[in-house]
PDB file of C-alpha atoms in Angstrom:
ATOM      1  CA  UNK A 141      76.607 -43.079-185.420  1.00 40.00           C
ATOM      2  CA  UNK A 142      75.452 -39.579-184.703  1.00 46.00           C
ATOM      3  CA  UNK A 143      71.510 -39.318-185.150  1.00 46.00           C
ATOM      4  CA  UNK A 144      70.308 -36.122-186.605  1.00 47.00           C
ATOM      5  CA  UNK A 145      67.123 -34.729-185.178  1.00 50.00           C
ATOM      6  CA  UNK A 146      64.247 -33.912-187.693  1.00 61.00           C
ATOM      7  CA  UNK A 147      64.009 -30.249-188.455  1.00 84.00           C
ATOM      8  CA  UNK A 148      60.805 -28.451-187.175  1.00 89.00           C
ATOM      9  CA  UNK A 149      60.220 -26.641-190.306  1.00 91.00           C
ATOM     10  CA  UNK A 150      58.773 -23.698-188.443  1.00 94.00           C
ATOM     11  CA  UNK A 151      56.985 -20.742-190.323  1.00 95.00           C
ATOM     12  CA  UNK A 152      58.208 -17.572-188.501  1.00 96.00           C
ATOM     13  CA  UNK A 153      56.687 -13.945-188.871  1.00 96.00           C
ATOM     14  CA  UNK A 154      57.951 -11.010-187.152  1.00 97.00           C
ATOM     15  CA  UNK A 155      55.205  -8.440-186.034  1.00 96.00           C
ATOM     16  CA  UNK A 156      55.695  -5.252-188.446  1.00 93.00           C
ATOM     17  CA  UNK A 157      54.216  -3.144-185.627  1.00 91.00           C
ATOM     18  CA  UNK A 158      56.721  -4.116-182.938  1.00 92.00           C
ATOM     19  CA  UNK A 159      59.991  -2.499-182.250  1.00 89.00           C
ATOM     20  CA  UNK A 160      61.072   0.871-181.175  1.00 90.00           C
ATOM     21  CA  UNK A 161      58.537   3.642-180.404  1.00 86.00           C
ATOM     22  CA  UNK A 162      59.334   7.118-181.821  1.00 87.00           C
ATOM     23  CA  UNK A 163      60.734   8.365-178.565  1.00 88.00           C
ATOM     24  CA  UNK A 164      63.353   5.641-178.497  1.00 91.00           C
ATOM     25  CA  UNK A 165      64.088   5.989-182.091  1.00 92.00           C
ATOM     26  CA  UNK A 166      64.792   9.638-181.726  1.00 92.00           C
ATOM     27  CA  UNK A 167      66.923   9.164-178.591  1.00 94.00           C
ATOM     28  CA  UNK A 168      69.096   6.442-180.388  1.00 95.00           C
ATOM     29  CA  UNK A 169      69.402   8.503-183.527  1.00 94.00           C
ATOM     30  CA  UNK A 170      70.615  11.509-181.422  1.00 94.00           C
ATOM     31  CA  UNK A 171      73.031   9.213-179.709  1.00 95.00           C
ATOM     32  CA  UNK A 172      74.581   7.789-182.821  1.00 96.00           C
ATOM     33  CA  UNK A 173      74.950  11.371-184.257  1.00 94.00           C
ATOM     34  CA  UNK A 174      77.044  12.468-181.393  1.00 94.00           C
ATOM     35  CA  UNK A 175      78.949   9.332-181.091  1.00 96.00           C
ATOM     36  CA  UNK A 176      79.861   9.336-184.836  1.00 95.00           C
ATOM     37  CA  UNK A 177      81.167  12.923-184.395  1.00 93.00           C
ATOM     38  CA  UNK A 178      82.700  12.749-180.838  1.00 91.00           C
ATOM     39  CA  UNK A 179      83.458   9.012-180.142  1.00 93.00           C
ATOM     40  CA  UNK A 180      82.103   9.364-176.752  1.00 94.00           C
ATOM     41  CA  UNK A 181      78.800  10.329-175.056  1.00 97.00           C
ATOM     42  CA  UNK A 182      77.359   9.938-171.449  1.00 97.00           C
ATOM     43  CA  UNK A 183      73.763   8.863-171.053  1.00 97.00           C
ATOM     44  CA  UNK A 184      71.989   9.528-167.791  1.00 96.00           C
ATOM     45  CA  UNK A 185      70.420   6.039-167.116  1.00 94.00           C
ATOM     46  CA  UNK A 186      69.813   3.291-169.681  1.00 93.00           C
ATOM     47  CA  UNK A 187      69.035   4.919-173.010  1.00 94.00           C
ATOM     48  CA  UNK A 188      66.422   1.943-173.576  1.00 91.00           C
ATOM     49  CA  UNK A 189      65.483  -0.808-171.402  1.00 88.00           C
ATOM     50  CA  UNK A 190      67.241  -3.475-173.485  1.00 92.00           C
ATOM     51  CA  UNK A 191      70.565  -4.822-172.617  1.00 91.00           C
ATOM     52  CA  UNK A 192      71.479  -5.927-176.139  1.00 92.00           C
ATOM     53  CA  UNK A 193      70.953  -2.598-177.658  1.00 94.00           C
ATOM     54  CA  UNK A 194      72.741  -0.890-174.882  1.00 94.00           C
ATOM     55  CA  UNK A 195      75.752  -3.134-175.397  1.00 95.00           C
ATOM     56  CA  UNK A 196      75.737  -2.377-179.091  1.00 95.00           C
ATOM     57  CA  UNK A 197      75.831   1.445-178.372  1.00 96.00           C
ATOM     58  CA  UNK A 198      78.566   0.833-175.713  1.00 96.00           C
ATOM     59  CA  UNK A 199      80.745  -0.399-178.278  1.00 96.00           C
ATOM     60  CA  UNK A 200      80.350   2.794-180.219  1.00 96.00           C
ATOM     61  CA  UNK A 201      81.249   4.923-177.141  1.00 97.00           C
ATOM     62  CA  UNK A 202      78.084   5.324-175.060  1.00 97.00           C
ATOM     63  CA  UNK A 203      78.673   5.384-171.455  1.00 97.00           C
ATOM     64  CA  UNK A 204      75.664   5.011-168.888  1.00 97.00           C
ATOM     65  CA  UNK A 205      75.919   7.074-165.833  1.00 96.00           C
ATOM     66  CA  UNK A 206      73.932   7.556-162.623  1.00 95.00           C
ATOM     67  CA  UNK A 207      72.729  10.813-161.231  1.00 94.00           C
ATOM     68  CA  UNK A 208      75.512  10.598-158.583  1.00 94.00           C
ATOM     69  CA  UNK A 209      78.199  10.318-161.476  1.00 96.00           C
ATOM     70  CA  UNK A 210      76.525  13.170-163.221  1.00 96.00           C
ATOM     71  CA  UNK A 211      77.349  15.513-160.384  1.00 95.00           C
ATOM     72  CA  UNK A 212      80.986  14.863-160.896  1.00 95.00           C
ATOM     73  CA  UNK A 213      81.178  15.585-164.668  1.00 96.00           C
ATOM     74  CA  UNK A 214      82.352  18.862-166.173  1.00 95.00           C
ATOM     75  CA  UNK A 215      82.452  20.123-169.880  1.00 95.00           C
ATOM     76  CA  UNK A 216      81.075  16.913-171.582  1.00 95.00           C
ATOM     77  CA  UNK A 217      78.046  15.820-173.561  1.00 95.00           C
ATOM     78  CA  UNK A 218      75.194  14.149-171.749  1.00 97.00           C
ATOM     79  CA  UNK A 219      72.097  12.548-173.280  1.00 97.00           C
ATOM     80  CA  UNK A 220      68.755  13.009-171.541  1.00 96.00           C
ATOM     81  CA  UNK A 221      66.705   9.733-172.621  1.00 94.00           C
ATOM     82  CA  UNK A 222      63.171   9.590-173.671  1.00 92.00           C
ATOM     83  CA  UNK A 223      61.956   8.993-170.069  1.00 91.00           C
ATOM     84  CA  UNK A 224      62.657  12.597-169.239  1.00 92.00           C
ATOM     85  CA  UNK A 225      64.140  14.279-166.168  1.00 93.00           C
ATOM     86  CA  UNK A 226      63.285  16.581-163.243  1.00 91.00           C
ATOM     87  CA  UNK A 227      64.332  20.210-163.205  1.00 91.00           C
ATOM     88  CA  UNK A 228      67.179  19.385-160.698  1.00 92.00           C
ATOM     89  CA  UNK A 229      69.112  17.559-163.586  1.00 94.00           C
ATOM     90  CA  UNK A 230      69.067  20.767-165.715  1.00 95.00           C
ATOM     91  CA  UNK A 231      70.259  22.830-162.911  1.00 95.00           C
ATOM     92  CA  UNK A 232      73.243  20.469-162.526  1.00 96.00           C
ATOM     93  CA  UNK A 233      74.083  20.670-166.090  1.00 96.00           C
ATOM     94  CA  UNK A 234      74.222  24.469-165.829  1.00 96.00           C
ATOM     95  CA  UNK A 235      76.378  24.520-162.821  1.00 96.00           C
ATOM     96  CA  UNK A 236      78.709  21.960-164.385  1.00 96.00           C
ATOM     97  CA  UNK A 237      78.825  23.398-167.870  1.00 97.00           C
ATOM     98  CA  UNK A 238      77.310  20.170-169.370  1.00 96.00           C
ATOM     99  CA  UNK A 239      76.103  20.153-173.011  1.00 95.00           C
ATOM    100  CA  UNK A 240      72.713  18.282-172.727  1.00 95.00           C
ATOM    101  CA  UNK A 241      71.414  16.352-175.662  1.00 94.00           C
ATOM    102  CA  UNK A 242      67.688  16.204-174.666  1.00 95.00           C
ATOM    103  CA  UNK A 243      65.836  13.248-175.978  1.00 95.00           C
ATOM    104  CA  UNK A 244      62.867  13.536-173.752  1.00 94.00           C
ATOM    105  CA  UNK A 245      59.760  12.143-175.488  1.00 92.00           C
ATOM    106  CA  UNK A 246      57.217  14.843-176.278  1.00 91.00           C
ATOM    107  CA  UNK A 247      54.449  12.611-174.660  1.00 91.00           C
ATOM    108  CA  UNK A 248      56.397  12.510-171.344  1.00 93.00           C
ATOM    109  CA  UNK A 249      57.183  16.313-171.624  1.00 93.00           C
ATOM    110  CA  UNK A 250      53.311  17.036-172.011  1.00 93.00           C
ATOM    111  CA  UNK A 251      52.641  14.618-168.871  1.00 94.00           C
ATOM    112  CA  UNK A 252      55.354  16.554-166.835  1.00 94.00           C
ATOM    113  CA  UNK A 253      53.768  19.936-167.727  1.00 93.00           C
ATOM    114  CA  UNK A 254      50.144  18.671-166.705  1.00 94.00           C
ATOM    115  CA  UNK A 255      51.424  17.471-163.377  1.00 93.00           C
ATOM    116  CA  UNK A 256      53.068  20.624-162.550  1.00 92.00           C
ATOM    117  CA  UNK A 257      49.860  22.446-163.438  1.00 92.00           C
ATOM    118  CA  UNK A 258      47.942  20.228-161.064  1.00 92.00           C
ATOM    119  CA  UNK A 259      50.675  21.034-158.515  1.00 90.00           C
ATOM    120  CA  UNK A 260      50.241  24.772-159.154  1.00 90.00           C
ATOM    121  CA  UNK A 261      46.436  24.343-158.509  1.00 91.00           C
ATOM    122  CA  UNK A 262      47.326  22.651-155.231  1.00 89.00           C
ATOM    123  CA  UNK A 263      45.578  19.549-156.185  1.00 92.00           C
ATOM    124  CA  UNK A 264      46.280  16.127-154.647  1.00 92.00           C
ATOM    125  CA  UNK A 265      47.910  14.008-157.376  1.00 95.00           C
ATOM    126  CA  UNK A 266      47.749  10.178-157.946  1.00 95.00           C
ATOM    127  CA  UNK A 267      50.187   8.772-160.223  1.00 95.00           C
ATOM    128  CA  UNK A 268      49.581   5.105-161.591  1.00 96.00           C
ATOM    129  CA  UNK A 269      53.055   4.046-162.083  1.00 93.00           C
ATOM    130  CA  UNK A 270      56.268   2.279-160.813  1.00 89.00           C
ATOM    131  CA  UNK A 271      58.128   4.161-158.057  1.00 87.00           C
ATOM    132  CA  UNK A 272      61.751   4.278-158.872  1.00 87.00           C
ATOM    133  CA  UNK A 273      61.066   4.287-162.603  1.00 88.00           C
ATOM    134  CA  UNK A 274      62.939   7.014-164.347  1.00 89.00           C
ATOM    135  CA  UNK A 275      59.714   8.682-165.918  1.00 92.00           C
ATOM    136  CA  UNK A 276      57.911   8.510-162.543  1.00 93.00           C
ATOM    137  CA  UNK A 277      60.957  10.050-160.684  1.00 91.00           C
ATOM    138  CA  UNK A 278      61.000  12.726-163.315  1.00 91.00           C
ATOM    139  CA  UNK A 279      57.282  13.372-162.644  1.00 92.00           C
ATOM    140  CA  UNK A 280      57.737  13.650-158.881  1.00 91.00           C
ATOM    141  CA  UNK A 281      60.788  15.909-159.553  1.00 89.00           C
ATOM    142  CA  UNK A 282      58.440  18.649-161.168  1.00 89.00           C
ATOM    143  CA  UNK A 283      56.668  19.306-157.804  1.00 86.00           C
ATOM    144  CA  UNK A 284      58.102  19.833-154.272  1.00 72.00           C
ATOM    145  CA  UNK A 285      54.737  19.278-152.616  1.00 60.00           C
ATOM    146  CA  UNK A 286      54.183  16.227-150.540  1.00 69.00           C
ATOM    147  CA  UNK A 287      50.677  15.704-152.155  1.00 83.00           C
ATOM    148  CA  UNK A 288      51.627  13.136-154.537  1.00 91.00           C
ATOM    149  CA  UNK A 289      50.926   9.382-154.198  1.00 93.00           C
ATOM    150  CA  UNK A 290      52.562   6.738-156.545  1.00 94.00           C
ATOM    151  CA  UNK A 291      50.976   3.311-156.690  1.00 95.00           C
ATOM    152  CA  UNK A 292      51.161   0.198-158.977  1.00 93.00           C
ATOM    153  CA  UNK A 293      47.773  -1.346-157.984  1.00 91.00           C
ATOM    154  CA  UNK A 294      44.423  -0.535-156.177  1.00 91.00           C
ATOM    155  CA  UNK A 295      45.610  -2.702-153.294  1.00 92.00           C
ATOM    156  CA  UNK A 296      48.245  -0.220-152.387  1.00 93.00           C
ATOM    157  CA  UNK A 297      45.699   2.710-151.766  1.00 92.00           C
ATOM    158  CA  UNK A 298      43.991   3.377-148.468  1.00 90.00           C
ATOM    159  CA  UNK A 299      40.674   4.657-149.640  1.00 89.00           C
ATOM    160  CA  UNK A 300      39.772   5.607-146.086  1.00 87.00           C
ATOM    161  CA  UNK A 301      42.706   8.218-145.987  1.00 90.00           C
ATOM    162  CA  UNK A 302      42.745   9.288-149.589  1.00 92.00           C
ATOM    163  CA  UNK A 303      41.870  12.822-150.345  1.00 92.00           C
ATOM    164  CA  UNK A 304      38.119  13.237-151.636  1.00 93.00           C
ATOM    165  CA  UNK A 305      39.399  15.164-154.630  1.00 95.00           C
ATOM    166  CA  UNK A 306      42.404  14.028-156.777  1.00 95.00           C
ATOM    167  CA  UNK A 307      43.911  14.402-160.041  1.00 95.00           C
ATOM    168  CA  UNK A 308      44.773  11.047-161.619  1.00 96.00           C
ATOM    169  CA  UNK A 309      47.669  10.533-163.979  1.00 96.00           C
ATOM    170  CA  UNK A 310      49.423   7.495-165.329  1.00 94.00           C
ATOM    171  CA  UNK A 311      52.999   6.641-166.333  1.00 93.00           C
ATOM    172  CA  UNK A 312      52.781   6.640-170.173  1.00 90.00           C
ATOM    173  CA  UNK A 313      53.517   3.008-170.691  1.00 84.00           C
ATOM    174  CA  UNK A 314      50.768   1.686-168.427  1.00 86.00           C
ATOM    175  CA  UNK A 315      47.843  -0.237-169.488  1.00 82.00           C
ATOM    176  CA  UNK A 316      45.174   1.955-170.571  1.00 85.00           C
ATOM    177  CA  UNK A 317      42.485  -0.704-169.457  1.00 85.00           C
ATOM    178  CA  UNK A 318      43.782  -0.980-166.053  1.00 88.00           C
ATOM    179  CA  UNK A 319      44.143   2.892-165.687  1.00 92.00           C
ATOM    180  CA  UNK A 320      40.265   3.243-166.416  1.00 93.00           C
ATOM    181  CA  UNK A 321      39.658   0.490-163.940  1.00 94.00           C
ATOM    182  CA  UNK A 322      41.383   2.439-161.328  1.00 95.00           C
ATOM    183  CA  UNK A 323      39.430   5.564-162.322  1.00 96.00           C
ATOM    184  CA  UNK A 324      36.123   3.586-161.950  1.00 96.00           C
ATOM    185  CA  UNK A 325      37.196   2.177-158.521  1.00 94.00           C
ATOM    186  CA  UNK A 326      37.919   5.595-157.208  1.00 95.00           C
ATOM    187  CA  UNK A 327      34.649   7.292-158.388  1.00 95.00           C
ATOM    188  CA  UNK A 328      32.675   4.262-157.083  1.00 94.00           C
ATOM    189  CA  UNK A 329      34.092   5.223-153.604  1.00 93.00           C
ATOM    190  CA  UNK A 330      32.868   8.724-153.769  1.00 93.00           C
ATOM    191  CA  UNK A 331      36.108  10.258-154.800  1.00 95.00           C
ATOM    192  CA  UNK A 332      36.055  13.178-157.170  1.00 96.00           C
ATOM    193  CA  UNK A 333      38.653  12.443-159.977  1.00 95.00           C
ATOM    194  CA  UNK A 334      40.038  14.889-162.447  1.00 95.00           C
ATOM    195  CA  UNK A 335      41.095  12.197-165.062  1.00 95.00           C
ATOM    196  CA  UNK A 336      44.044  12.720-167.083  1.00 94.00           C
ATOM    197  CA  UNK A 337      44.649   9.900-169.679  1.00 91.00           C
ATOM    198  CA  UNK A 338      48.360  10.096-170.151  1.00 87.00           C
ATOM    199  CA  UNK A 339      49.069   6.641-171.521  1.00 87.00           C
ATOM    200  CA  UNK A 340      51.052   6.823-174.729  1.00 85.00           C
ATOM    201  CA  UNK A 341      48.751   5.880-177.706  1.00 81.00           C
ATOM    202  CA  UNK A 342      51.488   4.361-179.666  1.00 77.00           C
ATOM    203  CA  UNK A 343      51.819   2.001-176.565  1.00 75.00           C
ATOM    204  CA  UNK A 344      48.126   1.616-175.801  1.00 75.00           C
ATOM    205  CA  UNK A 345      47.108   0.963-179.395  1.00 79.00           C
ATOM    206  CA  UNK A 346      49.608  -1.936-179.509  1.00 83.00           C
ATOM    207  CA  UNK A 347      47.356  -3.681-177.074  1.00 83.00           C
ATOM    208  CA  UNK A 348      44.558  -4.428-179.716  1.00 84.00           C
ATOM    209  CA  UNK A 349      47.159  -5.029-182.419  1.00 90.00           C
ATOM    210  CA  UNK A 350      49.046  -7.511-180.440  1.00 92.00           C
ATOM    211  CA  UNK A 351      45.878  -9.387-179.447  1.00 93.00           C
ATOM    212  CA  UNK A 352      45.087 -10.020-183.035  1.00 94.00           C
ATOM    213  CA  UNK A 353      48.809 -10.804-183.935  1.00 96.00           C
ATOM    214  CA  UNK A 354      49.181 -13.204-181.017  1.00 97.00           C
ATOM    215  CA  UNK A 355      45.853 -15.072-181.921  1.00 97.00           C
ATOM    216  CA  UNK A 356      47.028 -15.813-185.484  1.00 96.00           C
ATOM    217  CA  UNK A 357      49.913 -18.174-184.490  1.00 98.00           C
ATOM    218  CA  UNK A 358      50.498 -21.502-182.771  1.00 97.00           C
ATOM    219  CA  UNK A 359      53.277 -20.044-180.720  1.00 97.00           C
ATOM    220  CA  UNK A 360      54.490 -16.539-179.757  1.00 98.00           C
ATOM    221  CA  UNK A 361      57.934 -15.479-178.850  1.00 98.00           C
ATOM    222  CA  UNK A 362      57.912 -12.095-177.128  1.00 98.00           C
ATOM    223  CA  UNK A 363      61.291 -10.450-177.113  1.00 97.00           C
ATOM    224  CA  UNK A 364      61.980  -7.865-174.477  1.00 95.00           C
ATOM    225  CA  UNK A 365      64.440  -6.478-172.021  1.00 92.00           C
ATOM    226  CA  UNK A 366      63.646  -7.666-168.455  1.00 90.00           C
ATOM    227  CA  UNK A 367      63.834  -4.033-167.094  1.00 85.00           C
ATOM    228  CA  UNK A 368      61.012  -2.867-169.707  1.00 86.00           C
ATOM    229  CA  UNK A 369      57.882  -1.987-167.940  1.00 79.00           C
ATOM    230  CA  UNK A 370      56.166  -1.753-171.488  1.00 81.00           C
ATOM    231  CA  UNK A 371      57.559  -5.263-172.177  1.00 89.00           C
ATOM    232  CA  UNK A 372      55.780  -6.674-169.247  1.00 88.00           C
ATOM    233  CA  UNK A 373      52.404  -5.159-170.168  1.00 84.00           C
ATOM    234  CA  UNK A 374      52.643  -6.297-173.715  1.00 90.00           C
ATOM    235  CA  UNK A 375      53.757  -9.737-172.779  1.00 94.00           C
ATOM    236  CA  UNK A 376      50.744 -10.165-170.611  1.00 93.00           C
ATOM    237  CA  UNK A 377      48.521  -9.116-173.373  1.00 91.00           C
ATOM    238  CA  UNK A 378      50.104 -11.756-175.718  1.00 95.00           C
ATOM    239  CA  UNK A 379      49.842 -14.464-173.012  1.00 96.00           C
ATOM    240  CA  UNK A 380      46.226 -13.760-172.390  1.00 95.00           C
ATOM    241  CA  UNK A 381      45.415 -14.314-175.923  1.00 96.00           C
ATOM    242  CA  UNK A 382      47.831 -17.223-176.662  1.00 97.00           C
ATOM    243  CA  UNK A 383      49.013 -19.444-173.828  1.00 96.00           C
ATOM    244  CA  UNK A 384      51.855 -20.529-175.993  1.00 97.00           C
ATOM    245  CA  UNK A 385      53.698 -17.243-175.475  1.00 98.00           C
ATOM    246  CA  UNK A 386      57.350 -17.315-174.343  1.00 98.00           C
ATOM    247  CA  UNK A 387      59.352 -14.372-172.997  1.00 98.00           C
ATOM    248  CA  UNK A 388      63.007 -14.046-173.976  1.00 97.00           C
ATOM    249  CA  UNK A 389      65.588 -11.262-173.780  1.00 95.00           C
ATOM    250  CA  UNK A 390      68.234 -12.898-175.909  1.00 94.00           C
ATOM    251  CA  UNK A 391      68.061 -15.321-179.139  1.00 96.00           C
ATOM    252  CA  UNK A 392      69.995 -18.136-177.046  1.00 95.00           C
ATOM    253  CA  UNK A 393      67.023 -18.245-174.630  1.00 97.00           C
ATOM    254  CA  UNK A 394      64.676 -19.725-177.165  1.00 97.00           C
ATOM    255  CA  UNK A 395      64.331 -23.449-176.913  1.00 95.00           C
ATOM    256  CA  UNK A 396      63.520 -25.817-179.657  1.00 94.00           C
ATOM    257  CA  UNK A 397      61.359 -27.904-177.026  1.00 93.00           C
ATOM    258  CA  UNK A 398      58.775 -25.125-177.029  1.00 96.00           C
ATOM    259  CA  UNK A 399      57.655 -26.047-180.558  1.00 96.00           C
ATOM    260  CA  UNK A 400      56.032 -28.695-182.527  1.00 94.00           C
ATOM    261  CA  UNK A 401      56.874 -29.548-186.201  1.00 93.00           C
ATOM    262  CA  UNK A 402      55.343 -27.177-188.690  1.00 94.00           C
ATOM    263  CA  UNK A 403      54.305 -24.699-185.934  1.00 95.00           C
ATOM    264  CA  UNK A 404      53.295 -21.105-187.211  1.00 96.00           C
ATOM    265  CA  UNK A 405      55.378 -18.733-184.701  1.00 97.00           C
ATOM    266  CA  UNK A 406      55.010 -15.158-184.439  1.00 97.00           C
ATOM    267  CA  UNK A 407      57.670 -12.875-183.064  1.00 98.00           C
ATOM    268  CA  UNK A 408      56.891  -9.554-181.361  1.00 97.00           C
ATOM    269  CA  UNK A 409      58.375  -7.181-178.778  1.00 95.00           C
ATOM    270  CA  UNK A 410      58.400  -4.069-176.618  1.00 91.00           C
ATOM    271  CA  UNK A 411      58.613  -0.602-177.794  1.00 88.00           C
ATOM    272  CA  UNK A 412      62.097  -0.821-176.396  1.00 89.00           C
ATOM    273  CA  UNK A 413      63.000  -3.856-178.461  1.00 94.00           C
ATOM    274  CA  UNK A 414      65.207  -3.310-181.574  1.00 94.00           C
ATOM    275  CA  UNK A 415      64.219  -5.042-184.810  1.00 95.00           C
ATOM    276  CA  UNK A 416      67.724  -6.493-185.306  1.00 95.00           C
ATOM    277  CA  UNK A 417      67.199  -8.508-181.978  1.00 96.00           C
ATOM    278  CA  UNK A 418      63.927  -9.876-183.115  1.00 96.00           C
ATOM    279  CA  UNK A 419      65.488 -10.749-186.600  1.00 96.00           C
ATOM    280  CA  UNK A 420      68.311 -12.616-184.568  1.00 96.00           C
ATOM    281  CA  UNK A 421      65.500 -14.665-182.731  1.00 97.00           C
ATOM    282  CA  UNK A 422      63.938 -15.426-186.120  1.00 96.00           C
ATOM    283  CA  UNK A 423      67.214 -16.778-187.409  1.00 95.00           C
ATOM    284  CA  UNK A 424      67.513 -18.967-184.338  1.00 96.00           C
ATOM    285  CA  UNK A 425      63.920 -20.328-184.912  1.00 96.00           C
ATOM    286  CA  UNK A 426      64.963 -21.140-188.597  1.00 94.00           C
ATOM    287  CA  UNK A 427      67.888 -23.090-187.380  1.00 93.00           C
ATOM    288  CA  UNK A 428      65.733 -25.721-185.474  1.00 93.00           C
TER     289      UNK A 428
END
């Protein structure tokens, strides 16, 4: 005799504020327009840090390429994603007769301009961000000077050898709270700081919104690609408020054993998480 387990009868709510930020929405809309017309489009790096969404677009004809592969292309359309690119990428496009579909986020473009201005003023620049991240590499590429330091935490900085006057910037998806802690730590050590708050407000405002959302449920399922820096930040926000927070990148990672009968479950995600993926997670929860 096959024994049927009792249903958990979960009440599931998707956070209406979660999902793609406007920069990602714009990039994907541009990609889909070109794909519908041409059937093929190259994208320099992952269009969004979410494997499920990348696979959906790959099936429509989107091909992700590296900077090395870009140099070998001629006479094709190439999408510049929301993270932005250094000037060298645009020079390659001119030399190779590439048609660039530029979806650089306006917030990132503004940050690039300000970093370039600081470099023109010969200021020493600190960037709170992840070295190797596309946005950060795009920032470094704006300046040829060696007076740029990229760091992810205060522990990485040698305060004894730091310049006594710096311009401080942040990768747009970093925590605003941590950014201001860094500013306070620098000034407390007598360093003169030209503060440039370049965190994206659509991301930073999500911090407080998510705290309120996460506190309202028994359990939280946070949906994000594992490559998303923003996802890591926002997951930590949820986890700090609700210890019953679980990180997943696909619906099949959700486990029934995480929940108790009649739990109220909230689903939320990063600014790189598509709504259709959170809806798929919701459907899996309803199946328990």
